[in-house]
Each structure stands twice: as structure tokens, then as C-alpha cells.
XYZ file of C-alpha atoms in Angstrom:
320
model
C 94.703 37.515 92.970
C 91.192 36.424 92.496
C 88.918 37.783 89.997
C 85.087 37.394 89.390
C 84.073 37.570 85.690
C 80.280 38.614 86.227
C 78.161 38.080 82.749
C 79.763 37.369 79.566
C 76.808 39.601 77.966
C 79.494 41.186 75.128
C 82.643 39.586 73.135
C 84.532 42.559 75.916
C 84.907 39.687 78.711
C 86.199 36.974 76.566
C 88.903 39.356 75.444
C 89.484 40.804 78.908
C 90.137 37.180 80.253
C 93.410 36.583 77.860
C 95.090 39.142 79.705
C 93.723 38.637 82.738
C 94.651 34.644 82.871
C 97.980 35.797 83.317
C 97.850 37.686 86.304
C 94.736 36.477 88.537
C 92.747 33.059 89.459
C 89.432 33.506 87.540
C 85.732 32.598 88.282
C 83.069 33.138 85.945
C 79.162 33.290 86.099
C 76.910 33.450 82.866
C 73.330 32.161 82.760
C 73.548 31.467 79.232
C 74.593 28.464 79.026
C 75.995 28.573 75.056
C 77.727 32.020 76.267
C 79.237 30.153 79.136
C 80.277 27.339 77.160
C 82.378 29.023 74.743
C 84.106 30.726 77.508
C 85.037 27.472 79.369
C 85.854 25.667 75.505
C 88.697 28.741 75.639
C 89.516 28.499 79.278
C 88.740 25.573 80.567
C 90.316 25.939 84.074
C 88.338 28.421 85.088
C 86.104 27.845 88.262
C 82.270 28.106 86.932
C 79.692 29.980 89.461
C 76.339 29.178 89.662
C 74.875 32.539 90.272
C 76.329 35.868 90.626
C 76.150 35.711 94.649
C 78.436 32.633 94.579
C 80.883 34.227 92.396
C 81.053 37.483 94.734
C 81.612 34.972 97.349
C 84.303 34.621 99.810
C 87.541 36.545 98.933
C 87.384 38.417 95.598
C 89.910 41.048 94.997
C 88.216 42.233 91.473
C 84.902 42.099 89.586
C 85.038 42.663 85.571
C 80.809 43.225 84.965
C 79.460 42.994 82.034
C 75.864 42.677 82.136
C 72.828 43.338 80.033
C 72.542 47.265 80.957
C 68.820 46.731 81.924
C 70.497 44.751 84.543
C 73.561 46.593 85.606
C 72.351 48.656 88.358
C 71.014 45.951 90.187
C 74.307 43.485 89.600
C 76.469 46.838 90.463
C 75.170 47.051 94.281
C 75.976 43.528 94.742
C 79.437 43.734 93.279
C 79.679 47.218 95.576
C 78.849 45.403 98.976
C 81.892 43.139 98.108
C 84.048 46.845 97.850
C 86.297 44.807 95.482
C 87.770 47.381 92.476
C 84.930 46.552 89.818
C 85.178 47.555 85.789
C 81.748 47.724 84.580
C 82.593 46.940 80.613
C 80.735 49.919 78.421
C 78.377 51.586 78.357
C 77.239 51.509 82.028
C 73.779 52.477 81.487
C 71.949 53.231 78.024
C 69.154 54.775 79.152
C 67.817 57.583 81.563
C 66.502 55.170 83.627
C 69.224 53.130 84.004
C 71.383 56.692 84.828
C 69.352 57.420 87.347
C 69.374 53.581 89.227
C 73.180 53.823 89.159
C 72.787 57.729 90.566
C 71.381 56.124 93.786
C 74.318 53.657 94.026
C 77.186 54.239 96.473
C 79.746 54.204 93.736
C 83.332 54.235 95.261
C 87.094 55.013 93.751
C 87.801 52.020 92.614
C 84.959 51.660 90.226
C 85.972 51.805 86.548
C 83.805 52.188 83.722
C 85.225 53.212 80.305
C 85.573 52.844 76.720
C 89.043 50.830 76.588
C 90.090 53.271 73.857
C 90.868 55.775 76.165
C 93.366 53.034 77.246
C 94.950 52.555 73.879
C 98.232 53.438 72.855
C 97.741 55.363 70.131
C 95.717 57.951 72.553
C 97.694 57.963 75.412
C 101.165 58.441 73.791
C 99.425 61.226 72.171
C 98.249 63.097 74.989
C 101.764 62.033 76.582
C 103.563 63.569 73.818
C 101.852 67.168 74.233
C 98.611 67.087 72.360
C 96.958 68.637 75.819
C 99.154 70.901 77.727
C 102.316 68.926 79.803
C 101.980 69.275 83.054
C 98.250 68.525 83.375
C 96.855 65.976 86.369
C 97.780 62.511 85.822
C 95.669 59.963 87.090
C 97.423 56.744 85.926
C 98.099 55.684 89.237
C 101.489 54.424 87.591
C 99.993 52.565 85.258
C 101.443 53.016 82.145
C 98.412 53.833 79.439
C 96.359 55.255 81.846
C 96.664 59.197 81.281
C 93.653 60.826 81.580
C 93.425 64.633 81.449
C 92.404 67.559 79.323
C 93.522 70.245 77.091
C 94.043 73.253 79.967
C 95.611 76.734 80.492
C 96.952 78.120 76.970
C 96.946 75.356 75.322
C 92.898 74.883 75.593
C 92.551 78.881 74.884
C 93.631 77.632 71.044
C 91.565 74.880 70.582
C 88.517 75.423 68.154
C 86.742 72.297 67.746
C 87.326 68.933 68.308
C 85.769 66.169 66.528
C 85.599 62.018 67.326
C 85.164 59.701 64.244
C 84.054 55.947 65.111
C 84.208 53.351 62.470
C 82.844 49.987 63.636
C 80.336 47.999 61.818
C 76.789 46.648 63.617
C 76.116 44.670 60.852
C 75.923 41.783 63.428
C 72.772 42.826 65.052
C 71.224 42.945 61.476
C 70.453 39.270 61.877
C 69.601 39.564 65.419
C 73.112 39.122 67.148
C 72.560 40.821 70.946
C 69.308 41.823 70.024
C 68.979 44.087 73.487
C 71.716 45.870 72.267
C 70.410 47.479 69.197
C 66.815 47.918 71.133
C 67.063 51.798 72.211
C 65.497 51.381 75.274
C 67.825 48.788 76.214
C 71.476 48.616 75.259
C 70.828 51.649 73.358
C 71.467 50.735 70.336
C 74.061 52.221 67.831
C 74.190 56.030 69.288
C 74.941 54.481 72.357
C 76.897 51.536 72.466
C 79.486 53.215 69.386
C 78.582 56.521 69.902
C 80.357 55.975 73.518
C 83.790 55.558 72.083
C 84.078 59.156 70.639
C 82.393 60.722 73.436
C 84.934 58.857 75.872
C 87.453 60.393 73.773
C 87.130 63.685 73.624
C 85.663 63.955 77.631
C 89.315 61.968 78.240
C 90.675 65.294 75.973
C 88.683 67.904 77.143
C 87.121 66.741 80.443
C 83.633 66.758 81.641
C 82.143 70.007 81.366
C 80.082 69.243 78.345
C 76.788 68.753 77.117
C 74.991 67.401 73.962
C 73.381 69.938 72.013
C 71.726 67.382 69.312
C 72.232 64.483 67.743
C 70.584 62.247 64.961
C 70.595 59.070 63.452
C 69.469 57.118 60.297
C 69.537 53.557 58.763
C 71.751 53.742 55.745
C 72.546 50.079 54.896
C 71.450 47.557 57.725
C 67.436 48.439 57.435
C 66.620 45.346 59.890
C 67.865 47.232 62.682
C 66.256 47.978 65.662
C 67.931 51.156 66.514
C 70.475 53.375 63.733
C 73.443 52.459 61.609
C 74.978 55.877 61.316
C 74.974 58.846 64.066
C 76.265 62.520 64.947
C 76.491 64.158 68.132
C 76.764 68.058 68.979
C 78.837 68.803 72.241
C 79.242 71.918 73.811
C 82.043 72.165 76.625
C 81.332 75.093 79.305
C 83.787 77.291 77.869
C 82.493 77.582 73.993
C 84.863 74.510 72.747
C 82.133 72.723 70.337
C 82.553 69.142 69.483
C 81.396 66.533 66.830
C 81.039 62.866 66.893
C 80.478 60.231 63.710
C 79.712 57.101 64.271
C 79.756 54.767 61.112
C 77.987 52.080 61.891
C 78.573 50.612 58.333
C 82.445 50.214 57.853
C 84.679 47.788 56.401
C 87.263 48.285 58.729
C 87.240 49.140 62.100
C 88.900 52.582 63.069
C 88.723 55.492 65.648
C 90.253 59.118 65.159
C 90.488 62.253 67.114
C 90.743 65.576 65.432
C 91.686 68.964 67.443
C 91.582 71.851 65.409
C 92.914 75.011 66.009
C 93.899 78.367 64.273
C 97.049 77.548 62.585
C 97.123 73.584 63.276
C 94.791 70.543 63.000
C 96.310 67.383 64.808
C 94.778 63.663 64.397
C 94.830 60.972 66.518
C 94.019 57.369 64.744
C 93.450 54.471 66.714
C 93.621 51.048 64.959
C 93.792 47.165 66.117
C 96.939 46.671 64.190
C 98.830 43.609 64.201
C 97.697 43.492 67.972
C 94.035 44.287 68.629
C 94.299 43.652 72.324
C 96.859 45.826 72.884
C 96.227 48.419 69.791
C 92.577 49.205 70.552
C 93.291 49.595 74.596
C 92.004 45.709 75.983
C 95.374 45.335 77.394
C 95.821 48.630 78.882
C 92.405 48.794 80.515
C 92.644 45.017 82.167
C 96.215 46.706 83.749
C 94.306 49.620 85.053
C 91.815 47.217 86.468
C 94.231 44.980 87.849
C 96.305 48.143 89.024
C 92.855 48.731 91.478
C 92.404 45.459 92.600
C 95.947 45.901 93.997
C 94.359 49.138 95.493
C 94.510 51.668 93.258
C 91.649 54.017 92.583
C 90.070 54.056 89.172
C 92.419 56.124 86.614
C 89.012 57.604 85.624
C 87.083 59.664 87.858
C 83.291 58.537 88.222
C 82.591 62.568 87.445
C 83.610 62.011 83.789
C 82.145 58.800 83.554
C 78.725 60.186 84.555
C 79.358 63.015 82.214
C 80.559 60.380 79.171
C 76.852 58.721 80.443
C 74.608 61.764 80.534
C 75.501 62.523 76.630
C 75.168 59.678 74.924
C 71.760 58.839 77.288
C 70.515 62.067 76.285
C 71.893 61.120 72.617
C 69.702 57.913 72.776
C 66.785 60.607 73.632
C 66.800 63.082 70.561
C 67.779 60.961 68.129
């Protein structure tokens, strides 16, 4: 298997490629050439593109992207002419803009873009184990981590609220780190580029029939930054089920939960790294997903609820 690593923009790629060593022949483009170096110091027999045309070249059965979002739609129609399986590493756009660029794209079934928590164990033995009703559509493609679904039938008639808690310090970009990522306009900043884990949570929970309702953010503790260092969002789903998510921008540990609350019951869901980050906070599972769709699988996650993850924390980004 071959497999194009297209921008090294985020630390999500150099993770992605210790799993993905295993299974596939790699080539890599990055313009930045410290970015690029690092990479090759880790994996130095990997075949180095010169531009992103001569890594789509030839036979490529995958593309992991991971791009400045500014630049995504544009590197996304080149990777879709190839109509390899492509995973577009989070958030896929960050703006309205941006939304609406990737709107006009001719995005196919194999395209994956997601918050790798939804791929995480702690989530998806959840869900397995009952927290949404059995019996609800599995997507998985039989790739084990890979439920998707939501809460349906009775089981969703008892659900009150549901709320998404991300911990997961920016203190990074304090100093300038990624600097297009805490610029609102670009990466999004912290609303967008956290903010995305909850919301991919609860849309994996309780599907894509939602919309944000408000949302605000404040600078608590990092005052350099560009964009926020805490958040909340307000969702709505169509049928009355309101949500919340926190995003703690300012943590000293790193830590996701999921709360469903309900008349006579409140269930949790807590997502750590553990002893094995990879695998714990859903690297692993998502690369298998990926890899699962360069075999020929479609994407475990339907572009519908990606586009719905998308439009809240874009419209986020806009009231807060």
C-alpha cells in the first residue's frame, strides 16, 4: 500500500505515521523545511516529495492531508482527482469561507475528516456497550473502533441534555507556536480547533440534526493569544435535545468527557491518553479506519455529519 502524507502543518501527521509505517510505503511533502526535517530525523526511509503534485503522483492508494485550513480546499481537489480514500486531519475548514470552498468540492465516500476521538476506545466501547440504543446503524465498515451512530427510538425519547467537556491546553500558541492556528480567521483559533472535539462527540452521539444556538469565549490565563483560551457552545438538535460544550483551553492535563443526562440517570464517558496516547485518545483507531478505505472502504463517517460537526463550530468561530 502506498500512502501520501500531504503537509505536516500539525503534530496529527507525525503521530499518524507510527501507525501507519507499519502497514503502507510512505511519501511525504512539507514546504517547511524544519517541519520536514523532523519528520525524516524520525523516519528516515521515507520517500521525500517535492511538491504536493509529485506526491499525488503515480499510484497512491491513500492521502492523510493536513494542511493549513486557508489552504485545504484547494489541496483537497487535487487529492480528489487522484479518488484515493483521503483523511483530511481536523478541523477541515475554520471558517465560513473555507465551508463554503469545500461545499463546491466533489467530495466522495471515501473522504474522512474527523476528530480521532470519536475513534477512541473509551467512546466506542461505550456506545458499543448500550449508551445509544443497540441495534442502531453501524458504519464501521468492520473496523473495529469505528461505531458511529446516535441515541434513537426510546432510548433518545429519555435523553435530556448532553454535554462535551474538552480539556487541552493552547498554552503553546502563547509564544507563537502555529500562529495561523490561534488567528480566528484562519485555523480558528481555540473555539475551533478544541471546540471540534466535543462537537464531534456528541454529533457521533446524537447525529447531525443540530445547530449552535451561541457560544462565547474569553482569555483567562494565556492573554497573548490571538484568539480565546476558554469556550462554550449551545446546541440544539431538531428534536428539543439541548447540548453544551467546554473547552478549557488552560488545563494541566489533557482530558475529554461526555455526559448524557436523563431523568433518573446521568452516564459519563472519559476519554484519556493513558499509558497509550495513540491508542487511548483514538490515533490508532482512526489511521485503521483510514487504512480500512484505502483498501476500499467508504469513510466510517458520513460527509453529512462532518459538514454538520463544520457548520457549528464555523458558526462558533462567528459569535464568539
Amino acid at each position: 500500500m502506498r500512502i501520501a502524507l500531504a503537509g505536516l502543518a500539525t503534530s496529527h501527521p507525525y503521530t499518524d505515521a507510527r501507525t501507519l509505517t507499519r502497514h503502507a510505503e510512505l511519501v511525504v511533502w512539507e514546504p517547511d523545511p524544519e517541519r520536514l526535517r523532523r519528520f525524516t530525523d524520525e523516519h528516515p526511509g521515507v520517500k521525500v516529495a517535492g511538491s504536493l503534485e509529485e506526491a499525488l503522483a503515480g499510484r497512491v492508494d491513500g492521502v492523510v492531508l493536513t494542511v493549513p485550513n486557508p489552504a485545504v480546499p484547494e489541496a483537497l481537489a487535487k487529492v480528489l482527482e487522484t479518488e484515493a480514500a483521503c483523511f483530511v486531519n481536523k478541523p477541515a475548514a475554520a471558517s465560513r469561507a473555507q465551508l463554503e470552498r469545500l461545499d463546491a468540492l466533489p467530495i466522495h465516500d471515501r473522504v474522512l475528516s474527523s476528530s480521532v476521538l470519536r475513534f477512541a476506545p473509551a467512546f466506542t466501547n461505550a456506545l458499543a456497550a448500550g449508551i445509544r440504543r443497540p441495534g442502531g446503524e453501524d458504519r464501521t465498515g468492520g473496523v473495529t473502533g469505528g461505531v458511529t451512530g446516535d441515541v434513537t427510538g426510546d432510548a433518545r425519547g429519555e435523553v435530556l441534555a448532553v454535554r462535551a467537556t474538552v480539556r487541552h491546553d493552547v498554552g503553546l500558541w502563547a509564544d507563537g507556536y502555529n500562529a495561523w492556528q490561534d488567528t480566528p480567521g484562519e485555523g480558528g483559533g481555540t473555539m475551533v480547533t478544541m471546540g471540534i472535539h466535543g462537537v464531534e462527540l456528541l454529533v457521533a452521539l446524537m447525529g447531525p440534526e443540530v445547530e449552535l444556538v451561541g457560544a462565547a469565549g474569553a482569555r483567562r490565563h494565556y492573554t497573548s493569544l490571538r484568539s480565546e483560551d476558554t469556550g462554550v457552545m449551545a446546541l440544539r438538535w431538531d428534536d428539543g435535545v439541548t447540548g453544551t460544550v467546554e473547552i478549557l483551553g488552560v488545563s494541566e492535563s489533557e482530558s475529554y468527557a461526555v455526559t448524557v443526562h436523563r431523568r433518573d440517570s446521568t452516564e459519563t464517558i472519559v476519554i484519556e491518553g493513558g499509558g497509550d496516547p495513540v491508542r487511548g485518545l483514538g490515533y490508532e483507531g482512526t489511521i485503521e479506519a483510514f487504512l480500512a478505505m484505502a483498501a476500499g472502504a467508504p469513510s466510517p463517517v458520513p460527509w453529512r455529519e462532518t459538514r454538520a460537526v463544520l457548520d457549528v463550530i464555523v458558526s462558533a468561530r462567528e459569535r464568539a
